[in-house]
Amino acid sequence: MSRTTLTSLRKMKVEQKKIAVLTAYDASFSHVLEQAGVDIILVGDSLGMVIQGQESTLPVTVDDMVYHTRNVVRGSEKVFVIADMPFMSYANTKQAIHNAARLMAEGGAQMVKLEGGAVVADTVKQLVERGIPVCAHLGLLPQSVHRLGGYRVQGRDTNDAEQLVTDAKALQDAGADMLVLECVPAELAERVTATVTIPVIGIGAGVACDGQVLVLYDMLGLTPGKRPRFSHDFLADTGAIPAAIAKYVQDVKSGQFPQLEQHY
Ligand code: KIV
């Protein structure tokens, strides 16, 4: 059976059908997510925190990402798989091409994701010209947590908001085929979603985005400590993992998630 394509994901934006995305890091969850109707699995470098117990995503290596991506791909047949490019694996174009190629060829990913605004636009262009689809990531950039001074909402002031819209356009012009928007005010996310033609997937970015993503362990209530405000414990609602994932998919598709209490 062939996997979901970028063409069908783009069509979902045009037809205003919401895209349900979750992270996963292994074959078993990959299978459960696919069965529940998740459209895209993101093998996020969040695995550094939720799988490896690190304090941030920074220690994650390309080898780690290849290993987890391969396992996710083995566990599913149809779902679209995106792999994160870890910290400093795209610091220059040559490295970016080499590492993205590993995630695609060895890991089996269909797209790679990297963090940053216009500053990474040339890298995006170089990858796309070599046939590697790219998902950009704007707003809260976990790989820049030390520069940002913590995991905080981004784009609250006018200049930052304008910069984010400019960055989104620059990344689309460079050839990015998807955009993740993390922790930005819902109004700004709505503006970005209406401005670009590529699918915009939000996390803590309001209900107007073309789709939603959550870290799997957060939405199952497994992450130690305080759950991020934008997440929700779907396992507490349902009592079983497959039912929790199915409810998430249903709530994203029907526009029931996120609610106003999960907005900024
Ligand atoms: O690494 C990850 O899981 C991510 C999501 C938070 C979007 O990038």
GROMACS .gro file of C-alpha atoms and ligand atoms in nm:
model
  272
    1MET     CA    1   0.000   0.000   0.000
    2SER     CA    2   0.141   0.343  -0.087
    3ARG     CA    3   0.180   0.622   0.166
    4THR     CA    4  -0.011   0.947   0.188
    5THR     CA    5   0.151   1.203  -0.042
    6LEU     CA    6   0.223   1.573  -0.018
    7THR     CA    7  -0.028   1.622  -0.300
    8SER     CA    8  -0.310   1.482  -0.087
    9LEU     CA    9  -0.200   1.689   0.215
   10ARG     CA   10  -0.201   2.007   0.003
   11LYS     CA   11  -0.549   1.911  -0.122
   12MET     CA   12  -0.666   1.885   0.240
   13LYS     CA   13  -0.572   2.250   0.293
   14VAL     CA   14  -0.757   2.357  -0.021
   15GLU     CA   15  -1.064   2.156   0.083
   16GLN     CA   16  -1.037   2.283   0.443
   17LYS     CA   17  -1.007   1.932   0.583
   18LYS     CA   18  -0.805   1.939   0.906
   19ILE     CA   19  -0.477   1.745   0.919
   20ALA     CA   20  -0.417   1.535   1.234
   21VAL     CA   21  -0.051   1.498   1.329
   22LEU     CA   22   0.116   1.332   1.629
   23THR     CA   23   0.473   1.253   1.716
   24ALA     CA   24   0.587   0.890   1.748
   25TYR     CA   25   0.924   0.729   1.791
   26ASP     CA   26   0.870   0.352   1.754
   27ALA     CA   27   0.695   0.087   1.544
   28SER     CA   28   0.422  -0.004   1.796
   29PHE     CA   29   0.290   0.349   1.838
   30SER     CA   30   0.333   0.410   1.466
   31HIS     CA   31   0.090   0.123   1.402
   32VAL     CA   32  -0.163   0.246   1.662
   33LEU     CA   33  -0.152   0.601   1.522
   34GLU     CA   34  -0.205   0.480   1.168
   35GLN     CA   35  -0.499   0.261   1.272
   36ALA     CA   36  -0.656   0.562   1.447
   37GLY     CA   37  -0.644   0.771   1.129
   38VAL     CA   38  -0.352   1.006   1.202
   39ASP     CA   39  -0.250   1.170   0.871
   40ILE     CA   40   0.113   1.249   0.955
   41ILE     CA   41   0.361   1.109   1.208
   42LEU     CA   42   0.635   1.349   1.310
   43VAL     CA   43   0.945   1.175   1.443
   44GLY     CA   44   1.028   1.477   1.654
   45ASP     CA   45   1.356   1.553   1.822
   46SER     CA   46   1.130   1.587   2.127
   47LEU     CA   47   1.243   1.225   2.163
   48GLY     CA   48   1.545   1.372   2.340
   49MET     CA   49   1.316   1.472   2.626
   50VAL     CA   50   1.037   1.213   2.625
   51ILE     CA   51   1.240   0.902   2.528
   52GLN     CA   52   1.594   0.982   2.640
   53GLY     CA   53   1.511   1.193   2.948
   54GLN     CA   54   1.732   1.484   2.840
   55GLU     CA   55   1.659   1.841   2.953
   56SER     CA   56   1.623   1.969   2.597
   57THR     CA   57   1.631   1.849   2.236
   58LEU     CA   58   1.989   1.967   2.189
   59PRO     CA   59   2.174   1.638   2.259
   60VAL     CA   60   1.977   1.443   1.994
   61THR     CA   61   2.196   1.314   1.709
   62VAL     CA   62   2.130   1.233   1.345
   63ASP     CA   63   2.195   0.866   1.429
   64ASP     CA   64   1.919   0.882   1.694
   65MET     CA   65   1.680   1.034   1.440
   66VAL     CA   66   1.763   0.776   1.171
   67TYR     CA   67   1.709   0.492   1.420
   68HIS     CA   68   1.369   0.616   1.544
   69THR     CA   69   1.250   0.717   1.196
   70ARG     CA   70   1.329   0.371   1.060
   71ASN     CA   71   1.127   0.211   1.343
   72VAL     CA   72   0.828   0.439   1.283
   73VAL     CA   73   0.838   0.367   0.909
   74ARG     CA   74   0.850  -0.009   0.977
   75GLY     CA   75   0.540   0.013   1.197
   76SER     CA   76   0.315   0.179   0.940
   77GLU     CA   77   0.212   0.150   0.576
   78LYS     CA   78   0.013   0.457   0.474
   79VAL     CA   79   0.087   0.744   0.709
   80PHE     CA   80   0.311   1.032   0.592
   81VAL     CA   81   0.635   1.040   0.796
   82ILE     CA   82   0.836   1.354   0.874
   83ALA     CA   83   1.173   1.337   1.051
   84ASP     CA   84   1.321   1.627   1.249
   85MET     CA   85   1.671   1.745   1.164
   86PRO     CA   86   1.840   1.772   1.505
   87PHE     CA   87   2.034   2.066   1.649
   88MET     CA   88   2.330   2.176   1.430
   89SER     CA   89   2.269   1.902   1.172
   90TYR     CA   90   2.186   2.176   0.916
   91ALA     CA   91   2.434   2.444   1.029
   92ASN     CA   92   2.567   2.465   0.672
   93THR     CA   93   2.427   2.353   0.339
   94LYS     CA   94   2.667   2.062   0.289
   95GLN     CA   95   2.583   1.916   0.631
   96ALA     CA   96   2.213   1.975   0.574
   97ILE     CA   97   2.212   1.785   0.244
   98HIS     CA   98   2.416   1.497   0.387
   99ASN     CA   99   2.202   1.461   0.702
  100ALA     CA  100   1.865   1.509   0.531
  101ALA     CA  101   1.965   1.244   0.276
  102ARG     CA  102   2.038   1.002   0.563
  103LEU     CA  103   1.695   1.065   0.718
  104MET     CA  104   1.531   0.996   0.382
  105ALA     CA  105   1.747   0.708   0.253
  106GLU     CA  106   1.834   0.525   0.578
  107GLY     CA  107   1.537   0.634   0.789
  108GLY     CA  108   1.271   0.623   0.516
  109ALA     CA  109   1.125   0.967   0.597
  110GLN     CA  110   0.917   1.142   0.329
  111MET     CA  111   1.004   1.492   0.450
  112VAL     CA  112   1.248   1.656   0.690
  113LYS     CA  113   1.170   1.938   0.933
  114LEU     CA  114   1.406   2.213   1.039
  115GLU     CA  115   1.373   2.513   1.268
  116GLY     CA  116   1.429   2.879   1.177
  117GLY     CA  117   1.311   3.174   0.970
  118ALA     CA  118   1.450   3.346   0.660
  119VAL     CA  119   1.801   3.261   0.781
  120VAL     CA  120   1.747   2.895   0.681
  121ALA     CA  121   1.568   2.980   0.354
  122ASP     CA  122   1.875   2.908   0.142
  123THR     CA  123   1.921   2.569   0.312
  124VAL     CA  124   1.554   2.491   0.241
  125LYS     CA  125   1.606   2.586  -0.126
  126GLN     CA  126   1.915   2.365  -0.159
  127LEU     CA  127   1.734   2.065  -0.007
  128VAL     CA  128   1.422   2.113  -0.218
  129GLU     CA  129   1.630   2.146  -0.537
  130ARG     CA  130   1.775   1.803  -0.456
  131GLY     CA  131   1.430   1.646  -0.420
  132ILE     CA  132   1.405   1.658  -0.040
  133PRO     CA  133   1.068   1.798   0.080
  134VAL     CA  134   1.101   2.036   0.375
  135CYS     CA  135   0.870   2.130   0.660
  136ALA     CA  136   0.973   2.461   0.818
  137HIS     CA  137   0.920   2.536   1.189
  138LEU     CA  138   0.853   2.888   1.324
  139GLY     CA  139   0.744   3.045   1.652
  140LEU     CA  140   0.890   2.874   1.957
  141LEU     CA  141   1.203   2.697   1.834
  142PRO     CA  142   1.301   2.436   2.095
  143GLN     CA  143   1.654   2.409   1.950
  144SER     CA  144   1.701   2.780   2.036
  145VAL     CA  145   1.569   2.748   2.392
  146HIS     CA  146   1.882   2.902   2.546
  147ARG     CA  147   1.869   3.205   2.318
  148LEU     CA  148   1.493   3.245   2.376
  149GLY     CA  149   1.541   3.221   2.754
  150GLY     CA  150   1.292   2.935   2.797
  151TYR     CA  151   0.989   2.775   2.635
  152ARG     CA  152   0.778   3.091   2.587
  153VAL     CA  153   0.503   3.212   2.357
  154GLN     CA  154   0.648   3.393   2.053
  155GLY     CA  155   0.517   3.668   1.824
  156ARG     CA  156   0.329   3.861   2.090
  157ASP     CA  157   0.466   4.204   1.994
  158THR     CA  158   0.395   4.368   1.659
  159ASN     CA  159   0.752   4.354   1.526
  160ASP     CA  160   0.792   3.986   1.613
  161ALA     CA  161   0.455   3.909   1.457
  162GLU     CA  162   0.547   4.092   1.132
  163GLN     CA  163   0.883   3.913   1.125
  164LEU     CA  164   0.710   3.577   1.162
  165VAL     CA  165   0.478   3.648   0.866
  166THR     CA  166   0.779   3.760   0.657
  167ASP     CA  167   0.969   3.444   0.755
  168ALA     CA  168   0.675   3.221   0.664
  169LYS     CA  169   0.656   3.378   0.316
  170ALA     CA  170   1.034   3.351   0.268
  171LEU     CA  171   1.030   2.982   0.361
  172GLN     CA  172   0.740   2.912   0.125
  173ASP     CA  173   0.921   3.102  -0.154
  174ALA     CA  174   1.232   2.892  -0.085
  175GLY     CA  175   1.025   2.579  -0.151
  176ALA     CA  176   0.908   2.463   0.194
  177ASP     CA  177   0.601   2.242   0.151
  178MET     CA  178   0.469   2.261   0.508
  179LEU     CA  179   0.504   2.480   0.814
  180VAL     CA  180   0.484   2.398   1.185
  181LEU     CA  181   0.388   2.698   1.402
  182GLU     CA  182   0.463   2.649   1.770
  183CYS     CA  183   0.330   2.859   2.061
  184VAL     CA  184   0.211   3.176   1.891
  185PRO     CA  185  -0.107   3.377   1.951
  186ALA     CA  186  -0.406   3.221   1.773
  187GLU     CA  187  -0.474   3.542   1.577
  188LEU     CA  188  -0.121   3.548   1.434
  189ALA     CA  189  -0.141   3.179   1.341
  190GLU     CA  190  -0.469   3.245   1.163
  191ARG     CA  191  -0.306   3.525   0.963
  192VAL     CA  192  -0.009   3.306   0.864
  193THR     CA  193  -0.242   3.019   0.767
  194ALA     CA  194  -0.439   3.252   0.539
  195THR     CA  195  -0.122   3.408   0.392
  196VAL     CA  196   0.065   3.097   0.278
  197THR     CA  197  -0.066   2.826   0.046
  198ILE     CA  198   0.125   2.543   0.214
  199PRO     CA  199  -0.037   2.348   0.501
  200VAL     CA  200   0.025   2.508   0.842
  201ILE     CA  201   0.030   2.269   1.138
  202GLY     CA  202  -0.011   2.432   1.477
  203ILE     CA  203   0.097   2.336   1.826
  204GLY     CA  204  -0.024   2.592   2.077
  205ALA     CA  205  -0.125   2.809   1.781
  206GLY     CA  206  -0.504   2.805   1.786
  207VAL     CA  207  -0.773   2.626   1.593
  208ALA     CA  208  -0.746   2.813   1.261
  209CYS     CA  209  -0.432   2.628   1.146
  210ASP     CA  210  -0.473   2.367   0.871
  211GLY     CA  211  -0.383   2.092   1.117
  212GLN     CA  212  -0.265   2.023   1.470
  213VAL     CA  213   0.031   1.839   1.618
  214LEU     CA  214   0.099   1.731   1.977
  215VAL     CA  215   0.380   1.539   2.139
  216LEU     CA  216   0.233   1.189   2.186
  217TYR     CA  217   0.349   1.147   2.547
  218ASP     CA  218   0.198   1.486   2.644
  219MET     CA  219  -0.146   1.399   2.506
  220LEU     CA  220  -0.134   1.061   2.683
  221GLY     CA  221  -0.050   1.237   3.010
  222LEU     CA  222   0.282   1.049   3.039
  223THR     CA  223   0.523   1.344   3.037
  224PRO     CA  224   0.646   1.413   3.391
  225GLY     CA  225   0.588   1.760   3.535
  226LYS     CA  226   0.334   2.018   3.428
  227ARG     CA  227   0.159   1.950   3.097
  228PRO     CA  228   0.195   2.240   2.850
  229ARG     CA  229  -0.116   2.459   2.851
  230PHE     CA  230  -0.179   2.390   2.481
  231SER     CA  231  -0.194   2.012   2.529
  232HIS     CA  232  -0.473   1.794   2.665
  233ASP     CA  233  -0.476   1.451   2.832
  234PHE     CA  234  -0.684   1.243   2.590
  235LEU     CA  235  -0.603   0.921   2.779
  236ALA     CA  236  -0.772   1.058   3.091
  237ASP     CA  237  -1.084   1.120   2.878
  238THR     CA  238  -1.096   0.773   2.725
  239GLY     CA  239  -0.906   0.523   2.942
  240ALA     CA  240  -0.731   0.340   2.658
  241ILE     CA  241  -0.447   0.440   2.424
  242PRO     CA  242  -0.614   0.355   2.087
  243ALA     CA  243  -0.931   0.536   2.199
  244ALA     CA  244  -0.729   0.839   2.314
  245ILE     CA  245  -0.557   0.867   1.976
  246ALA     CA  246  -0.887   0.817   1.791
  247LYS     CA  247  -1.048   1.093   2.001
  248TYR     CA  248  -0.761   1.329   1.925
  249VAL     CA  249  -0.801   1.262   1.550
  250GLN     CA  250  -1.177   1.314   1.572
  251ASP     CA  251  -1.142   1.634   1.776
  252VAL     CA  252  -0.882   1.781   1.540
  253LYS     CA  253  -1.087   1.693   1.232
  254SER     CA  254  -1.407   1.839   1.377
  255GLY     CA  255  -1.237   2.156   1.507
  256GLN     CA  256  -1.307   2.057   1.871
  257PHE     CA  257  -0.936   2.067   1.950
  258PRO     CA  258  -0.782   2.300   2.046
  259GLN     CA  259  -1.039   2.478   2.264
  260LEU     CA  260  -1.004   2.842   2.371
  261GLU     CA  261  -0.840   2.732   2.699
  262GLN     CA  262  -0.554   2.588   2.493
  263HIS     CA  263  -0.506   2.913   2.295
  264TYR     CA  264  -0.262   3.198   2.354
  265KIV     O1  265   1.011   1.765   1.816
  265KIV     C1  266   0.888   1.776   1.814
  265KIV     O2  267   0.814   1.693   1.866
  265KIV     C2  268   0.832   1.892   1.747
  265KIV     C3  269   0.690   1.925   1.778
  265KIV     C4  270   0.685   1.994   1.909
  265KIV     C5  271   0.627   2.005   1.671
  265KIV     O3  272   0.900   1.960   1.676
   0.00000   0.00000   0.00000
